[in-house]
mmCIF file of C-alpha atoms in Angstrom:
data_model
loop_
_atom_site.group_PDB
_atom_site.id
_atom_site.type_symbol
_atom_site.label_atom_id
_atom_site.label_comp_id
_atom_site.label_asym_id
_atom_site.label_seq_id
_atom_site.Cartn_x
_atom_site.Cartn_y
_atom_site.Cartn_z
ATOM 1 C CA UNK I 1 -15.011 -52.021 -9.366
ATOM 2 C CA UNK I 2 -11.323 -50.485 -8.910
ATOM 3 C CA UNK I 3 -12.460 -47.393 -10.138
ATOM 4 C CA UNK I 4 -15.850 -47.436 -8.232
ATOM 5 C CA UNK I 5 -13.411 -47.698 -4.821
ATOM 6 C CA UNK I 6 -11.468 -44.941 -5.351
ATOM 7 C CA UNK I 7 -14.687 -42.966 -5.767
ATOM 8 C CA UNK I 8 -16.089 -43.820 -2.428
ATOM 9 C CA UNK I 9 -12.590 -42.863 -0.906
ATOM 10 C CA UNK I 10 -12.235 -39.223 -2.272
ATOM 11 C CA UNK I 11 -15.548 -38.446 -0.375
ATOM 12 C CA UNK I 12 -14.016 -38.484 3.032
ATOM 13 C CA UNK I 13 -10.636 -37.294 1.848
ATOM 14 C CA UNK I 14 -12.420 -34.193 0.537
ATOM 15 C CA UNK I 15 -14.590 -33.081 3.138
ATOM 16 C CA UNK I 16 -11.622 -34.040 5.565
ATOM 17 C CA UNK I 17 -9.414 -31.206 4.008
ATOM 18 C CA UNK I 18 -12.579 -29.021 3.868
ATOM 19 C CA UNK I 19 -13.047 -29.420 7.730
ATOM 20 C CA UNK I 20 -9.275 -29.165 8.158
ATOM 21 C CA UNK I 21 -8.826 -25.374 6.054
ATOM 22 C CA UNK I 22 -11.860 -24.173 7.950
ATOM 23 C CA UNK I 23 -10.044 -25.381 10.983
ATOM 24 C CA UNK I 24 -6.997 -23.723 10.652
ATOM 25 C CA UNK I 25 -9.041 -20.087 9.060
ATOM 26 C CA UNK I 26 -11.075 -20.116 12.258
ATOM 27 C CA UNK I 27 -7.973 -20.780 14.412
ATOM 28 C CA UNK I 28 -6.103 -18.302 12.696
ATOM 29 C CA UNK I 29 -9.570 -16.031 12.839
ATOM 30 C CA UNK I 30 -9.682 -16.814 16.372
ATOM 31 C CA UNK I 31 -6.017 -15.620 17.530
ATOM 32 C CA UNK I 32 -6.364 -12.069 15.791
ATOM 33 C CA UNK I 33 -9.290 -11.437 17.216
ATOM 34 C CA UNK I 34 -7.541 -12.238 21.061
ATOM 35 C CA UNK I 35 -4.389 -9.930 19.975
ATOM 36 C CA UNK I 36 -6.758 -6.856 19.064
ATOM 37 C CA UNK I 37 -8.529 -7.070 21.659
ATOM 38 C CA UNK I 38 -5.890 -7.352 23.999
ATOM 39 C CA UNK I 39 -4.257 -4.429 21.729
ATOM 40 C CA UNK I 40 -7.360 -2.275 22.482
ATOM 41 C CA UNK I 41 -6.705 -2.651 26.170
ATOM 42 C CA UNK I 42 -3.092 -1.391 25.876
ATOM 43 C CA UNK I 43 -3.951 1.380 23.088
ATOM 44 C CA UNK I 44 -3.894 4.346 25.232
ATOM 45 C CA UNK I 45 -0.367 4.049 26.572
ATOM 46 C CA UNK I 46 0.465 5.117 22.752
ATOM 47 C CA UNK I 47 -1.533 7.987 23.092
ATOM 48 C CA UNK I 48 0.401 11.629 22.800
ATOM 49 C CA UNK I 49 -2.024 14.629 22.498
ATOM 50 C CA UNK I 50 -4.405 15.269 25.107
ATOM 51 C CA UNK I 51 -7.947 15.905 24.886
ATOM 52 C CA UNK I 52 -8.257 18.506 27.900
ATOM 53 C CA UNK I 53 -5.194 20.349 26.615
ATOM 54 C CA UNK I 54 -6.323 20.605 23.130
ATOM 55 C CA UNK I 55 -9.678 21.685 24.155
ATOM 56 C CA UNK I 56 -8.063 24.851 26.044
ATOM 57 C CA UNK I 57 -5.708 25.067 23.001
ATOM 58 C CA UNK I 58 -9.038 25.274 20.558
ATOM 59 C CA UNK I 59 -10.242 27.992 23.390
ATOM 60 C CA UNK I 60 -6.993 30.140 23.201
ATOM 61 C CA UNK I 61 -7.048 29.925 19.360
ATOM 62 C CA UNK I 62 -10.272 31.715 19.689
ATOM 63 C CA UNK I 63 -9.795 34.115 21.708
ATOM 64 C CA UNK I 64 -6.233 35.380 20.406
ATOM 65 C CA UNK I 65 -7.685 35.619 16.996
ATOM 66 C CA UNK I 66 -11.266 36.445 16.958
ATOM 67 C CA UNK I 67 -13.144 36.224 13.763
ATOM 68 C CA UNK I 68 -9.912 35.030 11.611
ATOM 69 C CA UNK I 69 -9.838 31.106 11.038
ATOM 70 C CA UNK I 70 -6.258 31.372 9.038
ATOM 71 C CA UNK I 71 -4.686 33.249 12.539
ATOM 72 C CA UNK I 72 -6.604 30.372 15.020
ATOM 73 C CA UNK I 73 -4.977 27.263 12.833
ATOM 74 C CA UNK I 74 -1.977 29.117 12.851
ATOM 75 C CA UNK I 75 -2.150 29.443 16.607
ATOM 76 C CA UNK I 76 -2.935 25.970 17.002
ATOM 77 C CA UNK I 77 0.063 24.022 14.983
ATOM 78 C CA UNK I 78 2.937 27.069 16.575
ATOM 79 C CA UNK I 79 1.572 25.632 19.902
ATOM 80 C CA UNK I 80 1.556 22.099 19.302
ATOM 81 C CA UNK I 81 5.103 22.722 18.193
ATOM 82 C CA UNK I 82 6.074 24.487 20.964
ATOM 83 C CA UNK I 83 4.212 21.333 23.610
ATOM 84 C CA UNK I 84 5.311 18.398 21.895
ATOM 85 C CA UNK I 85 8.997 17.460 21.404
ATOM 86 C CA UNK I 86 9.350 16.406 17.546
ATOM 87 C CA UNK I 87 11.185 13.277 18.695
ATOM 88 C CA UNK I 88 7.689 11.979 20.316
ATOM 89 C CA UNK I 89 5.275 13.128 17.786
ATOM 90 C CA UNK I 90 5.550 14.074 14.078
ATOM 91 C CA UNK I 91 3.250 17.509 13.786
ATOM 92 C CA UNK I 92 2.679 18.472 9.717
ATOM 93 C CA UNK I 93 3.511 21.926 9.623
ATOM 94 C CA UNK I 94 2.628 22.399 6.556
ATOM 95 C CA UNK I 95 -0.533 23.266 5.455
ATOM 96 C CA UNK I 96 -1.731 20.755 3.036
ATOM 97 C CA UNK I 97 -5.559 21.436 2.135
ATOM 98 C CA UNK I 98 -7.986 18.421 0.454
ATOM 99 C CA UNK I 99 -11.686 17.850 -0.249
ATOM 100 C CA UNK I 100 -13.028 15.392 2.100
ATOM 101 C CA UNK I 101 -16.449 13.985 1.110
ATOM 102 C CA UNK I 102 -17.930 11.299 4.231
ATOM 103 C CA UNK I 103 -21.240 10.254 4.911
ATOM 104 C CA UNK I 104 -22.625 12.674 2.314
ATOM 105 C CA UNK I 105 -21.021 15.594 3.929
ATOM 106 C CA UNK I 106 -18.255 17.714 2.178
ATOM 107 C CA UNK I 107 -15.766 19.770 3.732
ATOM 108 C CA UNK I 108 -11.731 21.083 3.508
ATOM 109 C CA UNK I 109 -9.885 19.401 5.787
ATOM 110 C CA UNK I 110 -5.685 19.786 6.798
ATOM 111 C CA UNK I 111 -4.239 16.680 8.169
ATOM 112 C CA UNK I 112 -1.803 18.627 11.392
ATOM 113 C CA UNK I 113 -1.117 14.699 12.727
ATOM 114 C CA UNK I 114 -2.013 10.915 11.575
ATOM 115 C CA UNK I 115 -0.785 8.002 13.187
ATOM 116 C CA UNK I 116 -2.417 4.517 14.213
ATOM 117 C CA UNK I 117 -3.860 5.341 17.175
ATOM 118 C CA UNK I 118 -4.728 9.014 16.755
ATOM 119 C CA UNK I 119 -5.106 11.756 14.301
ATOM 120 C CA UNK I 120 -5.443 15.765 14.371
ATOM 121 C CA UNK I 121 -7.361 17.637 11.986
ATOM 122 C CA UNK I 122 -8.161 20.998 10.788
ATOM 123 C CA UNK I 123 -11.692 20.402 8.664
ATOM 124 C CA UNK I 124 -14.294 22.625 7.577
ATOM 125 C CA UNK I 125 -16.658 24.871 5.007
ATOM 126 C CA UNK I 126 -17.380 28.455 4.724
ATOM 127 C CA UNK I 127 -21.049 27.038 2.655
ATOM 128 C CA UNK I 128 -22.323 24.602 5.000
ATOM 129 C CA UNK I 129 -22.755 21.178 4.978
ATOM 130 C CA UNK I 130 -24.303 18.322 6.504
ATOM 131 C CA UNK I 131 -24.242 14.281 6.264
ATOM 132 C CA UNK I 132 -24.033 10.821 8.608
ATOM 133 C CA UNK I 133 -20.698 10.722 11.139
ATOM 134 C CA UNK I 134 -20.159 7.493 10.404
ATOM 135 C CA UNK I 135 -19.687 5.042 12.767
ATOM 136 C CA UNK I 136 -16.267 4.554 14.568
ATOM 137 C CA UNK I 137 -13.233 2.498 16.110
ATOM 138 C CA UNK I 138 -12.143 5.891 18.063
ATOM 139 C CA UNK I 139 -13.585 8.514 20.170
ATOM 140 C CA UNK I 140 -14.068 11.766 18.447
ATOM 141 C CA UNK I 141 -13.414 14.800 19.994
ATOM 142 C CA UNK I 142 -14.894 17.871 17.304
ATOM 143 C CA UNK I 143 -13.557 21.134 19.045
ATOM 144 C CA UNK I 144 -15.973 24.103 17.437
ATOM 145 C CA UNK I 145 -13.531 27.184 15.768
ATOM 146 C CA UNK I 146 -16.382 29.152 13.873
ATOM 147 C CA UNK I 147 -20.072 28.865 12.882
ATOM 148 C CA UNK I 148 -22.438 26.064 14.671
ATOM 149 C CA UNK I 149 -22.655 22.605 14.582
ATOM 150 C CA UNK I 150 -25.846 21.057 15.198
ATOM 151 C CA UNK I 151 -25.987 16.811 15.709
ATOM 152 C CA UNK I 152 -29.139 14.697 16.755
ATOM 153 C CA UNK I 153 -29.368 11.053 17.720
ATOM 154 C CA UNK I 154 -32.513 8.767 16.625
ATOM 155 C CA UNK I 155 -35.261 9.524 19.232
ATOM 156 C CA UNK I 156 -33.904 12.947 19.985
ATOM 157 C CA UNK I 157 -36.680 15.379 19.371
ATOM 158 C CA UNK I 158 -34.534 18.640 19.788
ATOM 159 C CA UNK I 159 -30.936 18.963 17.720
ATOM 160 C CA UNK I 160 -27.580 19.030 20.251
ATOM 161 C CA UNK I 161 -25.639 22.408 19.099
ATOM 162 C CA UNK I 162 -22.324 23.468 19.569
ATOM 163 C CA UNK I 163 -20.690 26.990 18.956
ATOM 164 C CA UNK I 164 -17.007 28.198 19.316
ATOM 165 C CA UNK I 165 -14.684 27.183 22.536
ATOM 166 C CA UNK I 166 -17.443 23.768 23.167
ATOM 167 C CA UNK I 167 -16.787 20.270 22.076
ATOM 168 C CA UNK I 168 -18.686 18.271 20.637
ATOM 169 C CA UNK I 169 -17.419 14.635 21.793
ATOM 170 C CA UNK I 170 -18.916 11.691 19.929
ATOM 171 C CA UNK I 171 -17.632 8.082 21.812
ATOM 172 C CA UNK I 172 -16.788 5.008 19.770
ATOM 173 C CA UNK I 173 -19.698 3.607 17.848
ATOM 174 C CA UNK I 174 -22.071 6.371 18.052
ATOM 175 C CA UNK I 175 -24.395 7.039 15.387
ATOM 176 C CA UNK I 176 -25.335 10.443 14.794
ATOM 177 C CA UNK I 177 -26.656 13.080 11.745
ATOM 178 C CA UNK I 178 -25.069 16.076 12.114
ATOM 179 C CA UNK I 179 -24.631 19.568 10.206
ATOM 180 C CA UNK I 180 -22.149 22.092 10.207
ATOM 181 C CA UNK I 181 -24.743 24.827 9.660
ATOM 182 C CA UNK I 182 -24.190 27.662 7.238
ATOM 183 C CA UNK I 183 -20.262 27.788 7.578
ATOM 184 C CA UNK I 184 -18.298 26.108 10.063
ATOM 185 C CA UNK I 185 -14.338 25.025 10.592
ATOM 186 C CA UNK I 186 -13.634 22.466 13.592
ATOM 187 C CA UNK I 187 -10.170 21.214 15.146
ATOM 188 C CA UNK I 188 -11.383 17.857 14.980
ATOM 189 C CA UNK I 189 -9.094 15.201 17.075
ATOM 190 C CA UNK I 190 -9.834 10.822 17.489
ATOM 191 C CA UNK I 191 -8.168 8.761 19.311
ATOM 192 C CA UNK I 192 -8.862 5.077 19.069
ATOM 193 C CA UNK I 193 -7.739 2.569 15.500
ATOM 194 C CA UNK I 194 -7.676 4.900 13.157
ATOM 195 C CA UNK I 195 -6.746 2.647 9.877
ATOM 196 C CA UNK I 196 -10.288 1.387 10.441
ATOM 197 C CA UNK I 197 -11.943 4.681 9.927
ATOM 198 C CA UNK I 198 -10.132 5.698 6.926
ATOM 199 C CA UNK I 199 -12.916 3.200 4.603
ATOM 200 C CA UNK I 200 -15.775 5.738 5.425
ATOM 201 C CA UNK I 201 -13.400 8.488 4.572
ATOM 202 C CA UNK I 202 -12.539 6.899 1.210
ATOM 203 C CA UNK I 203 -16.833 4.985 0.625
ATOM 204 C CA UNK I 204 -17.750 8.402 -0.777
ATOM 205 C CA UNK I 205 -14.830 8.550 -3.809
ATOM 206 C CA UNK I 206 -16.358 5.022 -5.007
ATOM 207 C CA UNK I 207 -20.101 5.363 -4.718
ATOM 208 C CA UNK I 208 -20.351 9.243 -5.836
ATOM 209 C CA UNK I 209 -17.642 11.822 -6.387
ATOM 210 C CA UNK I 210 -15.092 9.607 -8.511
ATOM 211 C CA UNK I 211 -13.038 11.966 -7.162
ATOM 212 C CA UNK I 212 -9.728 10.139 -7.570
ATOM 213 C CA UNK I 213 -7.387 12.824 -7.504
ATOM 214 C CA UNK I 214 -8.463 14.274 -3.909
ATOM 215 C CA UNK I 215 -7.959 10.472 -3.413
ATOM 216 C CA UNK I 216 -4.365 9.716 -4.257
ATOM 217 C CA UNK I 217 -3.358 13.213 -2.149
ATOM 218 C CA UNK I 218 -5.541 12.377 0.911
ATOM 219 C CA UNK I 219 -3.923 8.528 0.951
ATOM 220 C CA UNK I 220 -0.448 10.402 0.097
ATOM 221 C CA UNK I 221 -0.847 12.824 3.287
ATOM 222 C CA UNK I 222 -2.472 10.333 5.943
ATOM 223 C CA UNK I 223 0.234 7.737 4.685
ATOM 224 C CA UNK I 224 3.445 9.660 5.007
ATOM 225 C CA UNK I 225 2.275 10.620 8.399
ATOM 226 C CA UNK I 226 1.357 7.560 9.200
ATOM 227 C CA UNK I 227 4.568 5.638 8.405
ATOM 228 C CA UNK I 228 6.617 8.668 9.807
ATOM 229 C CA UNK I 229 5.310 8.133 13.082
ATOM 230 C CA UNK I 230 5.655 4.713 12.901
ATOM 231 C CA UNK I 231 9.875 5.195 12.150
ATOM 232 C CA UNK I 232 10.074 7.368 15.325
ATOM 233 C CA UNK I 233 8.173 5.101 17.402
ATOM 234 C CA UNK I 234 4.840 6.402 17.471
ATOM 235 C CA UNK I 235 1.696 4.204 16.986
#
């Protein structure tokens, strides 16, 4: 009968712990979510590089060096370094080239600036590619160097193109197909949480390529940045 007691008394022990752990998850749960979304109201006073300046920047890259990509990205990182004081942003100088398979697309891309809350991006093909854009914590802002690149939304019955000097800007959490048609190289520039687009960046190594070399140098790159900007201040 002793025994038969302590039975009966476990019951409401145990489900009183269970309630209690799922208590204090969805209270913990519950305070993130308040901080990042009070975070996302702040972000943009972390913000450094400026969309309307870098989309005259991707202009003047054209037009001093017509028909040479190597001479525009050139022209682009000597004036970022010449705008933006090293002590307020870190700018990679160096030209450090990876694969970077996302959404079925492939492309080269060169990683000029990474931090939390934007990143700057040289990324491209001379073949041609085309795949999903994901969808994403930041606004994109994809500034057109050389070739085309065509984009269409679900319902669209006519493809959106961009050629050199436009921008193509794609908001937070749109959805769109697009293709960088028959050669293409892009100054390519988010602002928003960019930790939280780096899975789609990395879903394609996994599920396809195995590509775990272009891995390991792409999470070297983005995370030196990363925690370089972080040491001088820079979110």
């Amino acid at each position: 009968m002793g025994s038969g007691q302590k039975t009966s008394n476990s019951k409401p022990k145990a489900s009183q712990n269970w309630l209690l752990t799922w208590g204090k998850r969805l209270g913990i749960f519950s305070v993130l979510l308040a901080t990042f979304a009070w975070l996302d109201t702040i972000k943009d006073r972390w913000y450094v590089l400026d969309p309307p300046l870098l989309h005259e920047l991707a202009q003047s890259a054209i037009a001093a060096s017509p028909n040479d990509t190597a001479g525009m990205i050139s022209h682009i990182v000597k004036n970022l370094t010449e705008t933006y004081p090293s002590n307020d942003i870190r700018l990679n100088t160096n030209q450090e080239w990876v694969f970077n398979n996302a959404g079925g697309a492939m492309g080269a891309m060169y990683i000029i600036h990474a931090s939390i809350t934007e990143y700057l991006i040289i990324f491209g093909t001379p073949l041609g590619t085309e795949g999903h854009s994901g969808i994403h914590t930041a606004d994109d802002y994809f500034h057109i160097l050389v070739g085309e690149q065509w984009a269409f939304r679900p319902g669209a019955l006519e493809m959106e193109r961009y050629t050199p000097g436009m921008v193509h800007l794609m908001p937070r959490g749109v959805v769109k197909q697009y293709k960088m048609h028959e050669g293409c190289w892009a100054m390519e520039y988010a602002r928003g949480w960019i930790p939280l687009m780096l899975p789609f960046g990395f879903a394609d190594t996994f599920s396809s390529t195995l590509d775990l070399f272009t891995l390991y140098h792409t999470v070297r790159i983005t995370g030196r940045e990363m925690i370089a900007n972080l040491l001088m201040g820079k979110i």
